[in-house]
Coordinates of C-alpha atoms in Angstrom, one line a residue:
Chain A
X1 CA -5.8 7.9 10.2
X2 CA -2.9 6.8 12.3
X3 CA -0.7 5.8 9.2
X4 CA 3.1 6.3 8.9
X5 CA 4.4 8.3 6.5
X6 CA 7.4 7.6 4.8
X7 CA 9.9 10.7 3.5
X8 CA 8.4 10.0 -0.6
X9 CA 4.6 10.6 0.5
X10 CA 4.1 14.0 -0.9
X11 CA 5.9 12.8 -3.9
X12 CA 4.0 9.7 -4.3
X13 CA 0.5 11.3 -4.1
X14 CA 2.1 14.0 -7.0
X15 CA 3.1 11.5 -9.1
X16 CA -0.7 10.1 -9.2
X17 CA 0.0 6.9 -7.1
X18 CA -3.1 5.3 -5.6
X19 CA -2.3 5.2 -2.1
X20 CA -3.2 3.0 0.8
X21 CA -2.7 1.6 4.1
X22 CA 0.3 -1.0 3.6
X23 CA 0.9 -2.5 6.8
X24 CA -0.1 0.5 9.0
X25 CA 2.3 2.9 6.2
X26 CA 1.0 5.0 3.7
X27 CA 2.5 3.7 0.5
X28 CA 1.6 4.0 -3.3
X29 CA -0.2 0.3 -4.0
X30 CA 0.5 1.1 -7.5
X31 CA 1.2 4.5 -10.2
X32 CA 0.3 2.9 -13.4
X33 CA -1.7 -0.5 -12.6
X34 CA 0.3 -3.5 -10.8
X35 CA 0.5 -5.8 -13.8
X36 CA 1.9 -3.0 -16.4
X37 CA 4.4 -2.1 -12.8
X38 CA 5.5 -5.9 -12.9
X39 CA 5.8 -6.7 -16.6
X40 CA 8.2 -3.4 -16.3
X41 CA 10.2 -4.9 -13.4
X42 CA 10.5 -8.2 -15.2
X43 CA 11.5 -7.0 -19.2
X44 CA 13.0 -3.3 -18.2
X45 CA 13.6 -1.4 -14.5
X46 CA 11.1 0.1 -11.6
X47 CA 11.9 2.1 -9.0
X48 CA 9.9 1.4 -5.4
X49 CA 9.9 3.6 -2.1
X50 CA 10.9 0.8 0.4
X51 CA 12.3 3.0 3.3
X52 CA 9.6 1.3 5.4
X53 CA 12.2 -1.5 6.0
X54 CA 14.5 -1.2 8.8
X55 CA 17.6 -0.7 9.1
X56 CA 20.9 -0.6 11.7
X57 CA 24.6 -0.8 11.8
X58 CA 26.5 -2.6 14.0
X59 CA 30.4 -1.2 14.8
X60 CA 33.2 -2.3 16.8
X61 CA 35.8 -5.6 17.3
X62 CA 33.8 -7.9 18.1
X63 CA 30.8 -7.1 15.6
X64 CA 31.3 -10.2 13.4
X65 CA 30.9 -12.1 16.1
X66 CA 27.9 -10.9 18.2
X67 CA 26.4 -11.4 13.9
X68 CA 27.5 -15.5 14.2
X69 CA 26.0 -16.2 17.6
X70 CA 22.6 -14.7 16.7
X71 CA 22.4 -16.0 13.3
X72 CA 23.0 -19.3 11.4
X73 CA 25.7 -17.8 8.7
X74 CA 29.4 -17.9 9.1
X75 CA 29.6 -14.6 9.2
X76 CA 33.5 -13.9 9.1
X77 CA 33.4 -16.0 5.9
X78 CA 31.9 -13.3 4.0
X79 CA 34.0 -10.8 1.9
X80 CA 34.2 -7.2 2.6
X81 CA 31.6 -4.7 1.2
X82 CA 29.4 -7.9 0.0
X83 CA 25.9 -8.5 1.3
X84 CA 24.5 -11.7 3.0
X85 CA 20.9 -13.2 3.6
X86 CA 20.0 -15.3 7.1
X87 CA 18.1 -14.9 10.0
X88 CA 17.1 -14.7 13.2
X89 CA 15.7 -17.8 15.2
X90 CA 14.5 -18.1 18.7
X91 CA 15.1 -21.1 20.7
X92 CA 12.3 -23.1 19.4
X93 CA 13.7 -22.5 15.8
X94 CA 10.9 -20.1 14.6
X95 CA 11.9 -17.2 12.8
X96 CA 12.9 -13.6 14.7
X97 CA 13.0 -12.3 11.7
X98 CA 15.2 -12.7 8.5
X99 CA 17.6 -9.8 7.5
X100 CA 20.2 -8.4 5.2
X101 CA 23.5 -8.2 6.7
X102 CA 25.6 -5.7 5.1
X103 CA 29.5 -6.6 5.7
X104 CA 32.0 -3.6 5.2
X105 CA 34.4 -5.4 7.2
X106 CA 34.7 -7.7 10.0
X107 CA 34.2 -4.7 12.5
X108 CA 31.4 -2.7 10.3
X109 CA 28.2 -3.7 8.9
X110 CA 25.2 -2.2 7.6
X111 CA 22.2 -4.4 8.1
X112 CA 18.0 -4.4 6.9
X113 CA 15.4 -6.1 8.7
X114 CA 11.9 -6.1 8.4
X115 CA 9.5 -3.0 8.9
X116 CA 7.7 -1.7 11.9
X117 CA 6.9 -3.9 14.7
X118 CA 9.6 -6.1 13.7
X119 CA 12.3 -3.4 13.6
X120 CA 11.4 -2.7 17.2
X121 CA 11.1 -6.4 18.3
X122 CA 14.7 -7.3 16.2
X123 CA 16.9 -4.4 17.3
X124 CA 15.5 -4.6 21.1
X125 CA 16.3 -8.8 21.1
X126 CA 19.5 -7.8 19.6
X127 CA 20.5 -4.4 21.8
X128 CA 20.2 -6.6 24.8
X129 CA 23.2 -8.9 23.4
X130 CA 25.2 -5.8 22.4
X131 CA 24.9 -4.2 26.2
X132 CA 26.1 -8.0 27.1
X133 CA 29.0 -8.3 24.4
X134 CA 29.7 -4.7 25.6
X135 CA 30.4 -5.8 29.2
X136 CA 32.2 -9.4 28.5
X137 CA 34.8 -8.0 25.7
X138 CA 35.5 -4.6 27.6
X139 CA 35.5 -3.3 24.2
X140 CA 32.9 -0.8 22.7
X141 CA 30.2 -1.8 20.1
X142 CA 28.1 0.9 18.6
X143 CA 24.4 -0.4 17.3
X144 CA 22.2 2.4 16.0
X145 CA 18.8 2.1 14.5
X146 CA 19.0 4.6 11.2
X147 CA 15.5 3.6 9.9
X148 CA 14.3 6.9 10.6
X149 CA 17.2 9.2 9.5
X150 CA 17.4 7.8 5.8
X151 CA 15.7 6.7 3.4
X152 CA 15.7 3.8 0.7
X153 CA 14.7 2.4 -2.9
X154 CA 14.5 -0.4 -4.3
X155 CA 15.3 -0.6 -8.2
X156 CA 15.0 -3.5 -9.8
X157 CA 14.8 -5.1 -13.0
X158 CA 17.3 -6.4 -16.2
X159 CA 18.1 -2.8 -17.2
X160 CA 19.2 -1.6 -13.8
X161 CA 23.3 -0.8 -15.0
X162 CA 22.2 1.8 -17.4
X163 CA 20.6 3.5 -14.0
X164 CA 23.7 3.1 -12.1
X165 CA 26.1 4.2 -15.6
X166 CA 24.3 7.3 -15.5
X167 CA 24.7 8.2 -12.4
X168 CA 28.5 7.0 -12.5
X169 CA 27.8 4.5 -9.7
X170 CA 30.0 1.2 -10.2
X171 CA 27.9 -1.7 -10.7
X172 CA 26.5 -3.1 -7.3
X173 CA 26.5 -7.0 -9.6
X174 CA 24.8 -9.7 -7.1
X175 CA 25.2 -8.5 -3.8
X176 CA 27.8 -6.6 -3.3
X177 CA 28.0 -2.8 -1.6
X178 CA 29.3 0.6 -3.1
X179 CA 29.2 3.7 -0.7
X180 CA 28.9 6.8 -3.9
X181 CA 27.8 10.4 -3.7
X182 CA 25.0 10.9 -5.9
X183 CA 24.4 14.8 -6.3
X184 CA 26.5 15.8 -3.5
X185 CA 23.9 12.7 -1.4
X186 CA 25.8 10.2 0.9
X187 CA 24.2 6.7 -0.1
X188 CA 24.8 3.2 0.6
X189 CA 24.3 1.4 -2.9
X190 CA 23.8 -3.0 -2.6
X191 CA 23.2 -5.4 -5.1
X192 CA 20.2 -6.4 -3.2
X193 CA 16.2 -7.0 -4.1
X194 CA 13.0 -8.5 -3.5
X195 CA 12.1 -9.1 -6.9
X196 CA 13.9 -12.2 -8.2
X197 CA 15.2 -9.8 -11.0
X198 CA 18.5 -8.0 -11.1
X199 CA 19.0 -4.4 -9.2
X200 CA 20.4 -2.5 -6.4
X201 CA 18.5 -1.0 -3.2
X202 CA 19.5 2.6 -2.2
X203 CA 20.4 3.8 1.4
X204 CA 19.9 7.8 1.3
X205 CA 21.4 9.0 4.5
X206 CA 20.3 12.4 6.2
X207 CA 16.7 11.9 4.3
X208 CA 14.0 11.8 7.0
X209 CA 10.2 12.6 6.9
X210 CA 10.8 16.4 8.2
X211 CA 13.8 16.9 5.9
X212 CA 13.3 14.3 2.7
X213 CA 15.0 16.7 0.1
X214 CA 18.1 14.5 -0.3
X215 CA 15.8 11.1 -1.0
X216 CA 14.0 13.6 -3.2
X217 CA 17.2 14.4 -5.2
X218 CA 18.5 10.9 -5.5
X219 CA 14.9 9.7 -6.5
X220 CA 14.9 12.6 -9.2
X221 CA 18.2 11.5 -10.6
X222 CA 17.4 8.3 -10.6
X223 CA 14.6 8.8 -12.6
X224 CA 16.7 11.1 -15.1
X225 CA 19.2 8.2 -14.9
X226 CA 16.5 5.6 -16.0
X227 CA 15.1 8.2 -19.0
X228 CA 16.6 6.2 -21.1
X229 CA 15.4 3.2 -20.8
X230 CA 11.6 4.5 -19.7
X231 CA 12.4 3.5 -15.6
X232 CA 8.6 2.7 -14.5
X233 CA 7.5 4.0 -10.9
X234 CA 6.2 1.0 -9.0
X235 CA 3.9 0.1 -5.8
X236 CA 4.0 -1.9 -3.8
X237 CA 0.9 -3.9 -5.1
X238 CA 3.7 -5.4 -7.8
X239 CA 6.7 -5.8 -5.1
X240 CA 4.4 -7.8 -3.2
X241 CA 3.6 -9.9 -7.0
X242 CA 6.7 -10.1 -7.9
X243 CA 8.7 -11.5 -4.3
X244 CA 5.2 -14.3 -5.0
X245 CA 6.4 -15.5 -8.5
X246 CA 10.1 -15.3 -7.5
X247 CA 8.9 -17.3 -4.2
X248 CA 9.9 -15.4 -2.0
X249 CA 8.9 -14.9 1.7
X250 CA 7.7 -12.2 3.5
X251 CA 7.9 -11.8 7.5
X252 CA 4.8 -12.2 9.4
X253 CA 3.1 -14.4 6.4
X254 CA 5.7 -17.2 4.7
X255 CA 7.6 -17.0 8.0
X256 CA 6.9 -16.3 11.8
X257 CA 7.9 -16.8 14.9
X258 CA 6.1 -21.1 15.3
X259 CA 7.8 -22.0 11.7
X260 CA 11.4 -23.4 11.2
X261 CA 13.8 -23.0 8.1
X262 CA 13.4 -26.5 7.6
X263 CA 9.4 -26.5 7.5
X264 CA 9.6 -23.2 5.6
X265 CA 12.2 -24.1 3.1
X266 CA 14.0 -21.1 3.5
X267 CA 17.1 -22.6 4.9
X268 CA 19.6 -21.3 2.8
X269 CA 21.8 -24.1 4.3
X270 CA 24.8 -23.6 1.1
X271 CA 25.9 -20.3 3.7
X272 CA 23.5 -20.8 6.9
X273 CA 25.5 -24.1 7.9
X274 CA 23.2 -25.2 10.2
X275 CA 25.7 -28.0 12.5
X276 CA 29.1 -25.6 11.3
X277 CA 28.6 -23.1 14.2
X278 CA 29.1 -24.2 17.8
X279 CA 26.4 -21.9 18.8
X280 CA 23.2 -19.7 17.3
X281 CA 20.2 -19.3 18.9
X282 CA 17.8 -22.1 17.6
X283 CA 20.4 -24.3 16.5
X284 CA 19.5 -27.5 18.9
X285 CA 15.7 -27.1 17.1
X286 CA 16.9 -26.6 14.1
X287 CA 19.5 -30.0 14.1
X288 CA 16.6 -31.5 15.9
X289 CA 13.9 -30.7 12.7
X290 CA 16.8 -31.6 10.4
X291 CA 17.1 -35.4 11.9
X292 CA 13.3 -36.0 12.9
X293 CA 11.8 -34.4 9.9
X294 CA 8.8 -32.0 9.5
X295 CA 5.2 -32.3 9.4
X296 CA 4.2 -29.5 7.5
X297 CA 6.3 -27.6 4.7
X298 CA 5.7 -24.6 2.8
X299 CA 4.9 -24.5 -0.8
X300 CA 4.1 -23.0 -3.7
X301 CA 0.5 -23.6 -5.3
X302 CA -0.6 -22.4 -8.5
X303 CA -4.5 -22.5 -9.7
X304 CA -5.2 -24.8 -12.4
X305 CA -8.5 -22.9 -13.3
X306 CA -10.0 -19.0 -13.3
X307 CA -9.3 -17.1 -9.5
X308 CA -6.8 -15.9 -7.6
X309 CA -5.7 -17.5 -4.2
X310 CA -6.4 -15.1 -1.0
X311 CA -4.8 -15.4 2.3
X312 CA -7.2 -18.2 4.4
X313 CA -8.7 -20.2 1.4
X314 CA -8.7 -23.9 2.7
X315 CA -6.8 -26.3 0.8
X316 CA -8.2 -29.7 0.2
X317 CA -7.4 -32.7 -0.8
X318 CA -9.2 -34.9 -4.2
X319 CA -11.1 -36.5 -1.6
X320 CA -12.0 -32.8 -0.1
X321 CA -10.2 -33.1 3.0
X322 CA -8.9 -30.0 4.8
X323 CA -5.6 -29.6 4.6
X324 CA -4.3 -26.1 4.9
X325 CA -4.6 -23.2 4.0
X326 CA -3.3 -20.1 1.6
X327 CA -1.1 -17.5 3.3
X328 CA -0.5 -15.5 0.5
X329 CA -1.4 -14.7 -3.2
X330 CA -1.8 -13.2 -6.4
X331 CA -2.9 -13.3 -10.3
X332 CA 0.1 -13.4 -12.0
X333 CA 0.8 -11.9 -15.4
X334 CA 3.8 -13.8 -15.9
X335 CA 2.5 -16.9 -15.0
X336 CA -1.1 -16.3 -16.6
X337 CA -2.7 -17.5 -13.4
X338 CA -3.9 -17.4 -9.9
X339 CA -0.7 -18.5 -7.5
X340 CA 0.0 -18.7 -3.9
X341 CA 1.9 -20.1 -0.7
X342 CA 1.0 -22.1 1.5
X343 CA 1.5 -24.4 4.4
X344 CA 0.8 -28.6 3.7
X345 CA 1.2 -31.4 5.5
X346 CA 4.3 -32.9 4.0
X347 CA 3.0 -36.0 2.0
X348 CA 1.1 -33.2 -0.2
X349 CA 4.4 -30.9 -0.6
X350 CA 5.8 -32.8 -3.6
X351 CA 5.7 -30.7 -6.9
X352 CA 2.9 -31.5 -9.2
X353 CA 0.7 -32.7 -6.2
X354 CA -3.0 -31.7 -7.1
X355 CA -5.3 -30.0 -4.4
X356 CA -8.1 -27.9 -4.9
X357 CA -8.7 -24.4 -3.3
X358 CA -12.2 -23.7 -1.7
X359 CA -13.3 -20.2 -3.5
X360 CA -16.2 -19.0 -1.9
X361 CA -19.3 -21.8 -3.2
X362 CA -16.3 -23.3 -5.7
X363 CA -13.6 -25.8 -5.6
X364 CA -10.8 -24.8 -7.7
X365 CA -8.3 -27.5 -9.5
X366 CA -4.9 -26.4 -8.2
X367 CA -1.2 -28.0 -7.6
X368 CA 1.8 -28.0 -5.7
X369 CA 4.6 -25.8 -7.7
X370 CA 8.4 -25.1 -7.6
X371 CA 9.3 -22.0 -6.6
X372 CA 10.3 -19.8 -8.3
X373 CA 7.0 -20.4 -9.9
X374 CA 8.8 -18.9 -13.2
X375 CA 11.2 -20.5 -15.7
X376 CA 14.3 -19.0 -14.4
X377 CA 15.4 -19.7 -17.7
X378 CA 13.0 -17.4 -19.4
X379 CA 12.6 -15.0 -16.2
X380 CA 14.6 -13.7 -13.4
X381 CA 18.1 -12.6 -12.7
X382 CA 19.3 -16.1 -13.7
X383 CA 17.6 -15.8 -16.9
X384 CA 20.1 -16.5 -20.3
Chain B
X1 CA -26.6 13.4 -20.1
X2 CA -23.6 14.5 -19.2
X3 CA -20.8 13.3 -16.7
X4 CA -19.9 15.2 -13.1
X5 CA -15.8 15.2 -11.9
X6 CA -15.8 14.5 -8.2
X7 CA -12.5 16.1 -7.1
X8 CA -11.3 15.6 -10.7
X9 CA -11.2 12.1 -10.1
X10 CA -14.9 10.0 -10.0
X11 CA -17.3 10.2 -13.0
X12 CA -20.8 10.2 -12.1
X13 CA -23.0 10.4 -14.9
X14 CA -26.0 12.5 -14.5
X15 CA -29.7 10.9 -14.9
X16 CA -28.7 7.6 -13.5
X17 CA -29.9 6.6 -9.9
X18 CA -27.4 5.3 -7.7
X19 CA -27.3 3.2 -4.5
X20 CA -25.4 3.9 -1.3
X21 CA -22.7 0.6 -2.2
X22 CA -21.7 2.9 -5.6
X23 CA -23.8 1.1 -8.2
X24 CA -25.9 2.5 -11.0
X25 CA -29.4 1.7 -12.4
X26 CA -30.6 3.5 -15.9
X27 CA -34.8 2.4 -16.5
X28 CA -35.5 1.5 -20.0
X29 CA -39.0 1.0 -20.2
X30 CA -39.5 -1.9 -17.2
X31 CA -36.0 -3.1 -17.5
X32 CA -33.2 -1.5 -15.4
X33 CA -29.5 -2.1 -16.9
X34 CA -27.3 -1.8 -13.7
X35 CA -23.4 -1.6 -13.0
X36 CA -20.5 -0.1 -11.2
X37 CA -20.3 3.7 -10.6
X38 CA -17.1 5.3 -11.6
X39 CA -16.3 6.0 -8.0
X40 CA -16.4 2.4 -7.2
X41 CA -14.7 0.9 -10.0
X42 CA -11.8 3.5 -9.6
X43 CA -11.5 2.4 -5.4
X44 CA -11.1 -1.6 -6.7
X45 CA -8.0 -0.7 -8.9
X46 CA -7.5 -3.1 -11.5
X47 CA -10.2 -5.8 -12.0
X48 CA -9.3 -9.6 -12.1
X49 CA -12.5 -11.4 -12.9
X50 CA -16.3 -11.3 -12.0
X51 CA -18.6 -13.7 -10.5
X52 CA -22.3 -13.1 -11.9
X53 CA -25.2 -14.2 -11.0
X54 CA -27.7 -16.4 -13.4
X55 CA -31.0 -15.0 -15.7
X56 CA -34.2 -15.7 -13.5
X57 CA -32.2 -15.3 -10.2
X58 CA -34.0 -13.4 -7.6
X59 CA -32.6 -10.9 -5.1
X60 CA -34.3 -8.9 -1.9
X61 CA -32.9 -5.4 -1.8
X62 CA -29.4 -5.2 -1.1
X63 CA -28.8 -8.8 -1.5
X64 CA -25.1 -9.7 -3.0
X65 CA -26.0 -10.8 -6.2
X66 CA -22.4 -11.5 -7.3
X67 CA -18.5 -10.4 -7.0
X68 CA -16.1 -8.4 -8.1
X69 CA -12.1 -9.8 -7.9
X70 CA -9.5 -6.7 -8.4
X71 CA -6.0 -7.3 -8.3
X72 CA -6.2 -6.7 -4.1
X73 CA -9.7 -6.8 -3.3
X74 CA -12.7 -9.3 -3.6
X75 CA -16.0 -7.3 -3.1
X76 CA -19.6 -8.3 -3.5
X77 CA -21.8 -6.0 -5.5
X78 CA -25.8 -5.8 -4.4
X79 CA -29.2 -5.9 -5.4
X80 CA -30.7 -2.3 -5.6
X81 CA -34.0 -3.3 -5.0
X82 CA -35.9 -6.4 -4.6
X83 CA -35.5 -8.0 -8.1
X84 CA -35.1 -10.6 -11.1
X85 CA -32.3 -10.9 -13.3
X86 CA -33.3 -10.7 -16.6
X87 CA -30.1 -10.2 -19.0
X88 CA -26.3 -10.8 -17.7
X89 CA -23.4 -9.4 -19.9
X90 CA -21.8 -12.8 -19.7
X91 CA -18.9 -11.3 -21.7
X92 CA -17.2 -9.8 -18.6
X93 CA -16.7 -13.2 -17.2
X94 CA -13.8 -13.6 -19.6
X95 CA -12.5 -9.9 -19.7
X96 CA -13.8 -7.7 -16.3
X97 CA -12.0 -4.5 -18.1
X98 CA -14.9 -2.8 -19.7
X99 CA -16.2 -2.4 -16.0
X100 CA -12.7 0.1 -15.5
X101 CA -12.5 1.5 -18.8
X102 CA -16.3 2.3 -19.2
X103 CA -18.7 1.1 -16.2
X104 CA -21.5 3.6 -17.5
X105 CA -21.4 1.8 -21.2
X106 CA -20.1 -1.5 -21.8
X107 CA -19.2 -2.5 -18.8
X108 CA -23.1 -2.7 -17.4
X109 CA -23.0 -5.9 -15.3
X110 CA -26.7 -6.9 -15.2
X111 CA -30.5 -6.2 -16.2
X112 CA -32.7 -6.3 -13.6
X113 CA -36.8 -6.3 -13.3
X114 CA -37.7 -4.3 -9.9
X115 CA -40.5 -6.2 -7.8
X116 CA -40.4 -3.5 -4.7
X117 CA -39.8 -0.1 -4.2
X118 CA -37.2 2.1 -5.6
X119 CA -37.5 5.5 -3.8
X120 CA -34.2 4.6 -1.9
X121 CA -32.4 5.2 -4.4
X122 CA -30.3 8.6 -4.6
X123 CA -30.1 10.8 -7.1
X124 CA -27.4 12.1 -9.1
X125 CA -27.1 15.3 -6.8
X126 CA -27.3 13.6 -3.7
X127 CA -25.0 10.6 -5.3
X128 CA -22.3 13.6 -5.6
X129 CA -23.0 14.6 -2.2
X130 CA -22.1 10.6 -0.8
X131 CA -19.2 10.2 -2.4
X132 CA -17.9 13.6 -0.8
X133 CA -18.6 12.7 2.4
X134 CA -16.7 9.2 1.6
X135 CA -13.8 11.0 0.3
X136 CA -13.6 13.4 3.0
X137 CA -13.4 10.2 5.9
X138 CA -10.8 8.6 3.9
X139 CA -8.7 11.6 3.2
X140 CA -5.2 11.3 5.1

């Protein structure tokens, strides 16, 4: 079948998961049946193979600063051992890709980007700046790719310290890194997710597809660890729900290469300071968007009647206009309705704005919608 | 009747007549009751809603006569012969589950009048035999 298999396969199809093609990986799309698998994520803790992302460290002097000129984020203002998110823009502003960057110190980081193709494309762009760095500074910078020695897990969800307790982890809090042994296992343990919920993702080092017994042992003791508190196994059917109600994007879909933070959203401009740097690649585009404005912005839309918005709907306006279309989405559980993403022309992009959404013969009633599209009073890592 | 385990996974439920797309008829008297085989309803995963057609509709043979939403599919299910729709269970359009939980009993989707042929349409044996052969091309 051509698909890549990930060191948790044979576990996985054990386990009972129904498996599929996710993105060119075999991957469970769910165990139990994607709503029970998000409900769990949202009111207890799931565990979810993710070592399809990629993932790299970057080592030397001058590390911290190769990470400033090729992102947005101030990169030296981050603590030690604490995780940051930003990306990677090319000149025109679109998105590289956006990543995880894992700050030990100012000389040693640990970064994630996105899986597959992107791995290649973002660790090729950035391996050519190294080799320069390399030649400019005289001093040595080590960049290696260990997306295919290790292997990772996300668990997420409001009961995620009892997991770590067990397994006499320190807690990873919001974003921050602790290197532990778990079962004689090196892993790399971050307050990181893709969830909107609470929970750490796991690095498992020396864990590949010939040799997975280490990602094995940590999975197995996490799932002893989460006995508890009845840990759920989940696919990634629900990871894909769940980073939709917490509004989250995903590479390739939400953002791309021909759309800019500013049309996207996804600016994050409290740490990506976007006229603080004196250089990052996209900046001029970027301070250009800023001033002239944007045409199209992304948005949340949620259904206002039965169906669930698919990737290439049109969106139309009352008078049944073309607008734009859905990129992504899903029937919620915790919504209790269809929602989506999308990409509108910016007069339709305030919240509350109704459109409909051509269904096959049908015009569904729909509107524009915050994001998250939950009360992130009631749901979500903010919740009280 | 009793049912047959497909690689201890599919039900298919023996006396029915089954179409190459995975549905199911069952003849009572001139009326055939017709839904989703086991096999089919297992592949969509969990089901979201249904769209179905209306009583006195009229379908050639392997026309889509309606549609099936899961939580990560939308598929069209199709006429197994030329036909009228007599009798919808209109109850699945507010809760597709029964088709999951029980596709060869309450979950039946339609009644249907034939007005062609149905010698096309495989039998339990042979039924067994195409979802082998499906299995066996998708198998990793």
């Amino acid at each position: 079948m051509g698909l890549i298999k990930t060191p948790m396969w044979k576990v996985h199809e054990d386990a009972g998961a129904k498996m599929t093609d996710f993105a060119g990986y075999y991957l469970p799309v769910s165990y139990t049946g994607i709503d029970l698998e998000i409900m769990a994520t949202r009111e207890n803790v799931s565990i979810v193979e993710v070592t399809d992302m990629g993932r790299y460290s970057l080592k030397g002097k001058y590390a911290s600063k190769l990470l400033e000129l090729l992102t947005p984020r101030l990169i030296a203002k981050m603590n030690d051992m604490k995780c940051g998110y930003t990306y990677y823009l090319n000149e025109n502003g679109g998105y590289r890709d956006d990543t995880i960057i894992g700050k030990k110190s100012e000389t040693d980081f640990f970064n994630v980007c996105n899986a597959g193709d992107q791995t290649i494309k973002v660790l090729a762009w950035i391996g050519q700046f190294v080799k320069i760095f390399e030649e400019f500074t005289g001093e040595p910078l080590e960049f290696k790719d260990w997306t295919e020695e290790t292997t990772m897990f996300a668990v997420q969800g409001p009961n995620y310290k009892v997991i770590l307790d067990n397994l006499g982890v320190p807690d990873t809090g919001r974003w921050e890194m602790v290197e532990a042994e778990v079962e004689g296992c090196k892993c790399l343990f971050t307050g990181t997710g893709y969830t909107g919920e609470n929970g750490f993702e796991v690095v498992i080092f020396d864990s590949d597809l010939q040799d997975p017994s280490k990602g094995i042992k940590v999975w197995n003791a996490i799932l002893e660890a989460g006995k508890d508190v009845s840990i759920v196994l989940c696919g990634l059917g629900a990871r894909d729900a769940l980073r939709i109600e917490a509004g989250l994007p995903l590479y390739g879909e939400d953002i791309h290469e021909e759309v800019n933070p500013i049309e996207t959203g996804y600016d994050f401009s409290i740490f990506c300071k976007h006229d603080k740097e004196p250089f990052y690649f996209g900046k001029e585009a970027i301070l250009k968007a800023k001033n002239e404005g944007v045409k199209i912005k992304h948005v949340g839309i949620k259904l206002l009647e039965k169906g669930i918005p698919r990737a290439g709907y049109e969106i139309l306006n009352m008078a049944g206009e073309k607008i734009g279309s859905i990129v992504n989405g899903i029937r919620s559980p915790v919504i209790g309705a269809g929602i989506g993403m999308a990409f509108v022309p910016i007069e339709y992009a305030e919240h509350g704005k109704e459109v409909l959404v051509q269904i096959r013969k049908n015009q569904v009633k729909a509107m524009v919608h915050k994001l998250p599209f939950y009360d992130s009073k009631v749901w979500g890592w903010k919740r009280e | 009747m009793g049912d047959i385990k497909v690689k201890d996974k599919y039900a298919v439920k023996e006396g029915l007549l089954y179409t190459k797309e995975s549905e199911w008829v069952l003849q009572e008297g001139d009326i055939w009751i017709y839904g989703l085989s086991n096999y089919a309803s297992v592949e969509l995963g969990e089901l979201a809603y249904v769209e179905l057609p209306a009583v006195g509709d009229t379908f050639g043979n392997e026309d889509s006569m309606g549609i099936v939403e899961a939580l990560k599919a939308v598929v069209d299910f199709y006429s197994p012969f030329d036909c009228e729709v007599v009798e919808v269970n209109s109850d699945l359009e507010d809760d597709a589950s029964p088709i999951t939980e029980d596709c060869y009993g309450e979950g039946w989707i339609l009644k249907l009048k034939a007005t062609g042929p149905i010698d096309h349409l495989f039998n339990t044996e042979d039924y067994v035999k195409l979802i082998e052969k499906k299995i066996e091309e998708g198998s990793h």
